[in-house]
Short mmCIF file of C-alpha atoms in Angstrom, two decimals:
data_model
loop_
_atom_site.label_atom_id
_atom_site.label_comp_id
_atom_site.label_asym_id
_atom_site.label_seq_id
_atom_site.Cartn_x
_atom_site.Cartn_y
_atom_site.Cartn_z
CA MET A 1 182.22 130.35 80.07
CA ARG A 2 182.17 126.20 80.75
CA ILE A 3 180.83 125.23 84.43
CA SER A 4 184.52 125.02 85.44
CA GLU A 5 185.01 128.81 85.16
CA LEU A 6 180.89 129.24 86.79
CA SER A 7 182.24 126.84 89.99
CA GLU A 8 184.84 129.00 90.53
CA ARG A 9 182.53 132.45 90.53
CA SER A 10 179.99 131.04 92.29
CA GLY A 11 181.90 129.82 93.96
CA ILE A 12 179.54 126.18 94.19
CA ALA A 13 181.47 122.48 93.36
CA VAL A 14 181.37 121.39 89.63
CA ALA A 15 178.85 119.01 90.48
CA THR A 16 176.44 120.53 92.76
CA ILE A 17 175.90 122.83 90.21
CA LYS A 18 175.16 119.73 87.85
CA TYR A 19 173.32 117.80 90.55
CA TYR A 20 170.90 121.31 90.42
CA LEU A 21 171.06 120.97 86.61
CA ARG A 22 169.37 117.94 86.25
CA GLU A 23 167.10 118.69 89.06
CA GLY A 24 166.30 121.23 86.86
CA LEU A 25 166.95 124.51 89.76
CA LEU A 26 168.93 125.77 87.10
CA PRO A 27 168.31 126.21 82.57
CA PRO A 28 170.78 123.79 80.46
CA GLY A 29 174.17 126.28 78.95
CA GLU A 30 174.19 126.26 75.40
CA ARG A 31 175.88 123.05 74.10
CA THR A 32 179.21 123.69 72.52
CA GLY A 33 180.57 120.12 71.78
CA PRO A 34 178.97 116.21 72.56
CA ASN A 35 179.74 116.99 76.73
CA GLN A 36 180.70 120.75 76.83
CA ALA A 37 178.02 123.18 77.57
CA SER A 38 178.35 126.98 77.89
CA TYR A 39 176.78 129.14 81.01
CA GLY A 40 176.72 132.63 81.23
CA ASP A 41 175.96 135.61 83.45
CA GLU A 42 172.48 134.67 84.41
CA HIS A 43 173.37 130.96 85.46
CA VAL A 44 175.11 133.21 87.66
CA ARG A 45 172.53 135.03 89.25
CA ARG A 46 170.42 131.99 89.17
CA LEU A 47 172.70 130.16 91.05
CA ARG A 48 173.34 132.48 94.40
CA LEU A 49 169.49 132.59 94.00
CA VAL A 50 169.37 129.17 94.36
CA ARG A 51 171.49 129.05 97.11
CA ALA A 52 169.38 132.09 99.27
CA LEU A 53 166.77 130.28 99.01
CA ILE A 54 168.26 127.54 100.38
CA GLU A 55 170.34 128.69 103.32
CA VAL A 56 168.64 131.61 104.02
CA GLY A 57 165.09 130.62 102.78
CA GLY A 58 165.68 126.53 104.56
CA LEU A 59 163.23 125.69 101.96
CA PRO A 60 164.54 121.91 100.53
CA VAL A 61 165.94 121.79 96.74
CA ALA A 62 162.23 120.35 95.92
CA THR A 63 160.30 123.07 96.39
CA VAL A 64 163.30 125.20 95.55
CA GLY A 65 162.57 123.23 92.00
CA ASP A 66 158.67 124.72 92.35
CA VAL A 67 159.47 128.33 93.83
CA LEU A 68 161.41 128.66 90.58
CA ARG A 69 159.10 126.80 88.30
CA ALA A 70 156.90 129.21 89.03
CA VAL A 71 159.28 132.31 88.85
CA ASP A 72 160.16 131.06 85.66
CA THR A 73 156.29 130.67 84.11
CA PRO A 74 155.95 134.57 81.64
CA ASP A 75 151.98 134.34 82.25
CA LEU A 76 151.75 133.27 85.11
CA PRO A 77 149.93 136.26 87.30
CA MET A 78 151.89 137.95 89.73
CA PHE A 79 149.10 137.25 92.00
CA SER A 80 149.59 133.56 92.14
CA LEU A 81 153.57 133.70 91.49
CA LEU A 82 153.14 135.34 95.22
CA GLY A 83 150.97 132.44 96.36
CA VAL A 84 154.37 130.76 95.02
CA VAL A 85 156.73 132.00 97.00
CA GLN A 86 154.85 133.00 100.29
CA GLY A 87 153.39 129.75 100.57
CA SER A 88 157.34 127.61 99.76
CA LEU A 89 158.58 129.91 102.71
CA ILE A 90 156.14 129.01 105.36
CA SER A 91 156.65 125.80 107.40
CA PRO A 92 153.86 123.05 107.60
CA ALA A 93 150.67 124.02 109.99
CA PRO A 94 151.25 121.00 113.31
CA ALA A 95 147.80 119.27 114.08
CA ALA A 96 146.25 120.28 116.70
CA SER A 97 142.22 119.32 117.76
CA ASP A 98 139.05 121.02 115.56
CA ALA A 99 138.32 123.19 118.74
CA GLU A 100 141.31 124.95 119.21
CA TRP A 101 141.53 125.08 115.34
CA GLU A 102 138.36 126.48 114.63
CA ARG A 103 139.24 129.36 117.87
CA ALA A 104 142.41 130.69 117.00
CA TYR A 105 141.09 130.33 112.97
CA GLU A 106 138.32 132.93 114.12
CA THR A 107 141.45 135.10 115.73
CA VAL A 108 142.97 136.05 113.16
CA ARG A 109 139.83 136.35 110.44
CA ARG A 110 138.73 139.02 112.92
CA GLU A 111 141.87 141.14 113.21
CA MET A 112 142.00 141.06 109.21
CA ASP A 113 137.85 141.85 109.45
CA ARG A 114 138.60 144.78 111.94
CA ARG A 115 141.38 146.21 109.72
CA GLY A 116 139.14 145.84 106.75
CA TRP A 117 141.65 143.41 104.66
CA SER A 118 139.70 141.68 102.79
CA MET A 119 142.32 139.92 101.30
CA LYS A 120 141.87 136.09 100.74
CA PRO A 121 145.70 135.77 100.82
CA ALA A 122 147.17 132.43 99.72
CA GLN A 123 145.78 129.17 102.31
CA PRO A 124 149.63 129.11 103.82
CA VAL A 125 149.80 131.29 105.37
CA ILE A 126 146.38 132.34 107.33
CA GLU A 127 147.06 128.09 108.69
CA ALA A 128 150.64 128.57 109.48
CA LEU A 129 149.74 131.89 111.51
CA THR A 130 146.89 129.86 113.10
CA ALA A 131 149.42 127.08 114.35
CA VAL A 132 151.01 129.06 116.15
CA LEU A 133 147.88 130.81 117.02
CA VAL A 134 147.04 127.63 118.82
CA ARG A 135 150.77 126.68 119.44
CA ALA A 136 150.63 129.69 121.70
CA ALA A 137 147.65 128.82 123.68
CA GLN A 138 149.32 125.43 124.33
CA LEU A 139 151.78 126.31 125.85
CA GLY A 140 149.38 128.51 127.72
CA TYR A 141 149.08 132.20 126.39
CA PRO A 142 145.55 131.91 124.83
CA GLU A 143 145.18 135.24 126.03
CA TRP A 144 148.82 136.50 122.07
CA GLY A 145 145.46 135.97 119.63
CA GLU A 146 143.85 139.45 121.36
CA THR A 147 146.90 140.77 122.94
CA VAL A 148 150.12 140.53 120.96
CA LEU A 149 148.40 140.31 117.29
CA PRO A 150 147.78 143.32 116.35
CA ALA A 151 150.83 144.90 117.30
CA TYR A 152 152.70 142.58 114.99
CA PHE A 153 149.66 143.43 112.30
CA ASP A 154 150.95 146.74 112.76
CA GLY A 155 154.47 146.52 112.61
CA ALA A 156 153.55 144.04 109.39
CA ARG A 157 151.87 146.16 107.69
CA ILE A 158 154.27 149.39 108.05
CA VAL A 159 157.59 146.12 106.59
CA ALA A 160 154.90 144.55 103.84
CA GLU A 161 154.48 147.77 102.27
CA THR A 162 157.65 149.08 101.41
CA ASP A 163 158.35 145.34 100.82
CA VAL A 164 156.09 146.43 97.77
CA ALA A 165 156.93 149.43 97.03
CA THR A 166 160.03 148.18 96.13
CA ALA A 167 159.46 144.98 94.63
CA LEU A 168 157.47 147.31 91.76
CA SER A 169 160.05 149.85 91.34
CA ALA A 170 162.05 147.20 89.74
CA GLY A 171 160.34 148.12 86.69
CA GLU A 172 159.16 145.08 84.15
CA ARG A 173 157.89 141.97 85.30
CA ASP A 174 161.23 139.39 85.64
CA ALA A 175 162.26 142.65 87.86
CA VAL A 176 160.02 142.75 89.58
CA VAL A 177 159.37 139.31 89.77
CA ASP A 178 162.97 138.25 91.03
CA ALA A 179 163.29 141.62 93.77
CA VAL A 180 159.41 139.19 95.38
CA VAL A 181 161.90 136.11 95.86
CA VAL A 182 165.05 137.90 97.19
CA LEU A 183 163.04 140.23 99.18
CA THR A 184 160.13 137.59 100.88
CA VAL A 185 163.19 134.97 101.44
CA LEU A 186 166.13 137.77 102.97
CA GLY A 187 162.83 139.81 104.50
CA ASP A 188 162.30 137.27 107.48
CA THR A 189 165.51 136.87 108.10
CA ALA A 190 166.79 140.33 108.38
CA LEU A 191 162.46 140.99 110.22
CA ALA A 192 163.14 138.04 112.93
CA ALA A 193 167.05 139.87 113.67
CA ILE A 194 165.56 143.70 113.77
CA ARG A 195 163.40 142.40 115.89
CA ARG A 196 165.10 140.80 118.11
CA ILE A 197 167.88 144.08 117.92
CA ALA A 198 164.42 146.72 119.00
CA GLN A 199 163.58 144.04 121.96
CA ALA A 200 167.34 144.39 123.32
CA GLN A 201 166.45 148.38 123.18
CA VAL A 202 163.22 147.91 124.38
CA SER A 203 164.16 146.44 127.52
CA LEU A 204 167.26 149.06 128.16
CA GLU A 205 164.80 151.81 128.03
CA LYS A 206 162.66 150.38 130.10
CA LEU A 207 165.52 148.92 132.85
CA ARG A 208 165.92 152.87 132.44
CA SER A 209 163.04 154.48 133.00
CA ASP A 210 162.53 151.67 135.84
CA SER A 211 165.22 152.74 137.54
CA ALA A 212 165.22 156.71 136.99
CA PRO A 213 164.15 158.22 140.23
CA SER A 214 161.06 159.55 139.95
CA ALA A 215 160.34 163.09 139.71
CA MET B 1 152.57 110.14 136.26
CA ARG B 2 154.19 107.16 134.30
CA ILE B 3 156.53 107.30 131.22
CA SER B 4 153.87 105.66 129.63
CA GLU B 5 151.01 108.55 130.45
CA LEU B 6 153.27 111.42 130.65
CA SER B 7 153.30 110.17 126.50
CA GLU B 8 150.09 109.50 126.23
CA ARG B 9 149.29 113.07 127.21
CA SER B 10 152.07 115.32 124.78
CA GLY B 11 151.64 112.19 122.70
CA ILE B 12 154.87 111.89 122.22
CA ALA B 13 156.71 108.66 121.37
CA VAL B 14 157.95 107.02 124.74
CA ALA B 15 160.78 106.37 123.08
CA THR B 16 161.82 110.13 122.35
CA ILE B 17 160.73 111.07 125.41
CA LYS B 18 163.60 109.07 127.04
CA TYR B 19 166.42 110.40 124.16
CA TYR B 20 165.32 114.20 125.12
CA LEU B 21 166.06 112.63 129.18
CA ARG B 22 169.59 111.69 128.34
CA GLU B 23 169.95 114.20 126.45
CA GLY B 24 169.25 116.38 129.70
CA LEU B 25 166.36 118.05 127.42
CA LEU B 26 163.76 116.78 130.31
CA PRO B 27 164.18 117.19 134.08
CA PRO B 28 164.73 113.12 135.20
CA GLY B 29 161.44 111.99 137.08
CA GLU B 30 160.81 110.97 141.15
CA ARG B 31 162.37 107.92 141.26
CA THR B 32 159.72 105.67 142.37
CA GLY B 33 161.06 101.57 141.83
CA PRO B 34 164.68 100.46 140.10
CA ASN B 35 163.25 101.14 136.52
CA GLN B 36 160.15 103.44 137.52
CA ALA B 37 160.06 107.40 137.76
CA SER B 38 157.04 109.89 137.89
CA TYR B 39 156.60 112.75 135.89
CA GLY B 40 154.28 115.62 137.18
CA ASP B 41 152.69 118.20 134.96
CA GLU B 42 155.69 120.16 134.47
CA HIS B 43 157.29 117.87 132.40
CA VAL B 44 154.08 117.67 129.98
CA ARG B 45 154.17 121.88 130.12
CA ARG B 46 159.09 121.45 129.00
CA LEU B 47 157.69 118.71 126.00
CA ARG B 48 155.69 121.53 124.55
CA LEU B 49 158.46 123.93 124.79
CA VAL B 50 160.75 121.10 123.78
CA ARG B 51 159.10 120.37 120.84
CA ALA B 52 157.10 124.78 119.97
CA LEU B 53 161.65 124.75 119.86
CA ILE B 54 162.23 122.30 117.41
CA GLU B 55 159.64 122.60 114.76
CA VAL B 56 159.06 125.92 115.33
CA GLY B 57 162.00 127.25 115.68
CA GLY B 58 163.42 124.88 114.32
CA LEU B 59 166.67 124.27 116.41
CA PRO B 60 168.76 120.86 116.39
CA VAL B 61 168.50 119.55 120.22
CA ALA B 62 171.62 120.32 121.29
CA THR B 63 170.76 124.20 121.26
CA VAL B 64 167.20 123.77 122.56
CA GLY B 65 169.88 121.62 125.47
CA ASP B 66 172.33 125.34 125.00
CA VAL B 67 168.33 127.40 125.85
CA LEU B 68 167.37 124.99 128.30
CA ARG B 69 170.21 124.71 130.38
CA ALA B 70 169.97 129.28 130.02
CA VAL B 71 166.39 128.78 131.55
CA ASP B 72 167.47 126.48 134.16
CA THR B 73 170.05 128.52 135.59
CA PRO B 74 168.40 130.09 138.46
CA ASP B 75 171.33 133.24 138.91
CA LEU B 76 171.59 134.05 135.16
CA PRO B 77 170.55 137.46 134.81
CA MET B 78 168.08 138.32 132.50
CA PHE B 79 169.81 140.11 129.76
CA SER B 80 172.79 137.01 129.36
CA LEU B 81 169.26 134.94 129.25
CA LEU B 82 167.81 136.89 126.50
CA GLY B 83 171.41 136.55 125.03
CA VAL B 84 171.46 133.47 124.87
CA VAL B 85 167.41 132.45 123.52
CA GLN B 86 168.03 135.24 121.14
CA GLY B 87 171.48 134.25 119.41
CA SER B 88 169.91 130.04 119.91
CA LEU B 89 167.06 131.97 117.01
CA ILE B 90 169.20 133.36 113.93
CA SER B 91 171.15 131.84 111.02
CA PRO B 92 174.90 131.64 111.52
CA ALA B 93 175.92 134.54 109.33
CA PRO B 94 177.59 132.66 105.35
CA ALA B 95 181.40 133.29 104.30
CA ALA B 96 181.67 137.83 102.10
CA SER B 97 184.84 139.43 101.69
CA ASP B 98 186.64 141.27 103.92
CA ALA B 99 184.96 144.80 102.26
CA GLU B 100 181.30 143.26 101.33
CA TRP B 101 181.06 143.05 104.99
CA GLU B 102 182.36 146.06 106.38
CA ARG B 103 180.22 147.60 104.32
CA ALA B 104 176.93 146.47 104.93
CA TYR B 105 178.00 146.42 109.34
CA GLU B 106 178.49 149.48 109.18
CA THR B 107 174.73 150.51 107.42
CA VAL B 108 173.66 148.21 109.95
CA ARG B 109 175.42 150.74 112.70
CA ARG B 110 174.22 154.21 110.93
CA GLU B 111 170.99 152.89 111.33
CA MET B 112 170.48 151.68 115.05
CA ASP B 113 173.04 154.85 115.17
CA ARG B 114 170.65 157.62 113.93
CA ARG B 115 167.67 156.30 116.22
CA GLY B 116 170.25 156.63 118.57
CA TRP B 117 169.59 153.18 119.43
CA SER B 118 172.44 152.57 121.83
CA MET B 119 172.11 148.98 123.19
CA LYS B 120 174.56 146.71 122.32
CA PRO B 121 172.38 144.03 121.39
CA ALA B 122 173.87 140.07 120.95
CA GLN B 123 176.75 139.38 118.46
CA PRO B 124 174.40 136.34 116.51
CA VAL B 125 171.47 138.73 115.73
CA ILE B 126 173.66 142.32 113.83
CA GLU B 127 176.14 139.29 112.28
CA ALA B 128 172.72 137.92 111.37
CA LEU B 129 170.90 141.50 109.59
CA THR B 130 174.59 141.99 108.66
CA ALA B 131 174.26 138.43 106.49
CA VAL B 132 170.53 140.39 104.70
CA LEU B 133 172.38 142.91 103.81
CA VAL B 134 176.22 141.43 102.06
CA ARG B 135 173.38 138.70 100.09
CA ALA B 136 170.92 141.12 99.03
CA ALA B 137 174.19 143.70 97.42
CA GLN B 138 175.16 140.11 96.43
CA LEU B 139 171.77 139.48 94.45
CA GLY B 140 172.49 143.03 93.23
CA TYR B 141 169.85 144.90 95.59
CA PRO B 142 173.65 146.86 97.07
CA GLU B 143 170.60 150.06 98.23
CA TRP B 144 168.97 147.71 100.73
CA GLY B 145 170.50 148.66 103.22
CA GLU B 146 169.34 152.63 102.67
CA THR B 147 165.69 152.02 101.04
CA VAL B 148 164.28 148.91 103.23
CA LEU B 149 165.62 148.34 106.41
CA PRO B 150 164.29 151.75 107.96
CA ALA B 151 160.91 150.29 107.35
CA TYR B 152 161.88 147.26 108.57
CA PHE B 153 163.07 149.00 111.92
CA ASP B 154 159.56 151.02 112.29
CA GLY B 155 158.25 147.27 111.71
CA ALA B 156 160.04 145.87 114.46
CA ARG B 157 160.15 148.63 117.12
CA ILE B 158 156.47 148.17 117.41
CA VAL B 159 156.64 144.54 117.44
CA ALA B 160 159.39 144.37 120.46
CA GLU B 161 157.41 147.21 122.60
CA THR B 162 154.71 144.69 122.53
CA ASP B 163 156.84 141.35 122.87
CA VAL B 164 159.18 143.41 125.46
CA ALA B 165 155.54 144.25 127.61
CA THR B 166 153.32 140.86 126.85
CA ALA B 167 156.47 138.70 128.70
CA LEU B 168 157.02 141.08 131.40
CA SER B 169 153.09 141.21 132.70
CA ALA B 170 154.42 137.29 133.47
CA GLY B 171 155.44 138.48 136.10
CA GLU B 172 157.48 135.76 138.10
CA ARG B 173 161.44 135.08 136.69
CA ASP B 174 160.65 132.12 135.64
CA ALA B 175 157.60 132.99 133.44
CA VAL B 176 158.42 136.21 132.35
CA VAL B 177 162.16 133.91 130.98
CA ASP B 178 158.82 131.23 130.17
CA ALA B 179 157.21 133.48 127.82
CA VAL B 180 160.39 135.02 126.21
CA VAL B 181 161.32 132.26 124.99
CA VAL B 182 158.11 130.09 123.48
CA LEU B 183 157.20 135.04 122.33
CA THR B 184 160.78 134.20 120.77
CA VAL B 185 160.44 131.28 118.80
CA LEU B 186 156.30 132.03 117.94
CA GLY B 187 156.51 135.71 116.75
CA ASP B 188 159.86 134.79 113.64
CA THR B 189 156.68 132.87 112.74
CA ALA B 190 153.63 135.11 112.87
CA LEU B 191 155.89 137.90 111.86
CA ALA B 192 156.21 136.09 108.42
CA ALA B 193 152.83 135.34 107.95
CA ILE B 194 151.76 138.16 108.98
CA ARG B 195 154.23 140.47 107.03
CA ARG B 196 152.25 138.04 103.53
CA ILE B 197 149.31 138.91 104.71
CA ALA B 198 149.69 142.68 105.07
CA GLN B 199 151.36 142.52 101.45
CA ALA B 200 148.49 140.75 99.61
CA GLN B 201 146.51 143.12 101.11
CA VAL B 202 148.52 146.59 99.84
CA SER B 203 149.08 144.55 97.00
CA LEU B 204 145.05 144.43 96.34
CA GLU B 205 145.48 148.44 97.56
CA LYS B 206 147.32 149.09 95.13
CA LEU B 207 145.73 146.97 92.16
CA ARG B 208 143.03 148.65 93.42
CA SER B 209 143.90 152.52 93.19
CA ASP B 210 146.16 151.47 90.10
CA SER B 211 142.15 150.94 88.73
CA ALA B 212 140.22 153.75 89.72
CA PRO B 213 138.91 155.79 87.22
CA SER B 214 141.97 159.68 87.39
CA ALA B 215 139.13 162.17 88.70
#
């Protein structure tokens, strides 16, 4: 199909598609003339993925490029690929004093050790979590590393088991990679939304049990 | 303290503090002269909260204003306040065809009904979750509403129970409100990070069990 049809089918303006082509987010079409190229279904699909990473994942275009280059490197080990995807989809850590940072970092490591989680995950992820604990302490909640963190680990473990099983069930490497990227970017938003739904439900149950007459 | 000291203690530039004052994100100081005002510890604390909402929550300044106005309305019922906070901290839903939308929305409602979750949560939250399922279907994963969603509900429920208990344990209304806002904004990032740590751990365990010699 021509770029005009690609634009129609994807709902993305021709100028934007040309920008993605220049930035390498989209592989070039098959050249059919001096100023013309032909595009296939894989371009429609890739455009959807780019929009999901930008709109749902909130990634800058340059970072989307990093993720897609990793996805397109056929001999990159799955673990390195996971690292790139996971590292990209997390906010950078803010500044904190060494002492605050050290204390929060120790809390994270202790929680992982307690569970026997020997995996060294991508460093940006550990830093992002450490940064959250630093922030919480700065905002007056230094105890959350002890009181709140364990339940978050329990909940995240249940979600991660389904994440990994779902991604692996996709079959071939390319399909697994695609599922990992889509699930990672969409999963955060889904989890944030469901957490709020669950909070509302738990609050309601609490309200009901508090106002019920005691036996 | 004077604005220069407030700037030093909070690490935020005087010009930025003045901007927050103009936008109503920070209550005015106590006037001590025609061009001078005095600020207290509550201003230091409020500035930290504003930065957390902007930097961790990724909220635009106008939305931070909405959240803080809700926080500062003493007779706003807790449930309405939760709705404002939760609704602000979620991305707006993208466009989708009516049929795609209807199908995804039904999946969300069915999962809630199955659990007996009678609470009607803030509408933006349901829409955000529906939008994720629409996106997943558009990207080739129409089955995720059935296969992935239940585990996300299970995990989110565990997290939400701790969220609500932690917020309520803060005591007075003002303290509870503060804890809700901070926990909501920091919790998403924490959960996203821990989910990635758990994914890495689950992948490692899977790899080990796959490569273990069969008995």
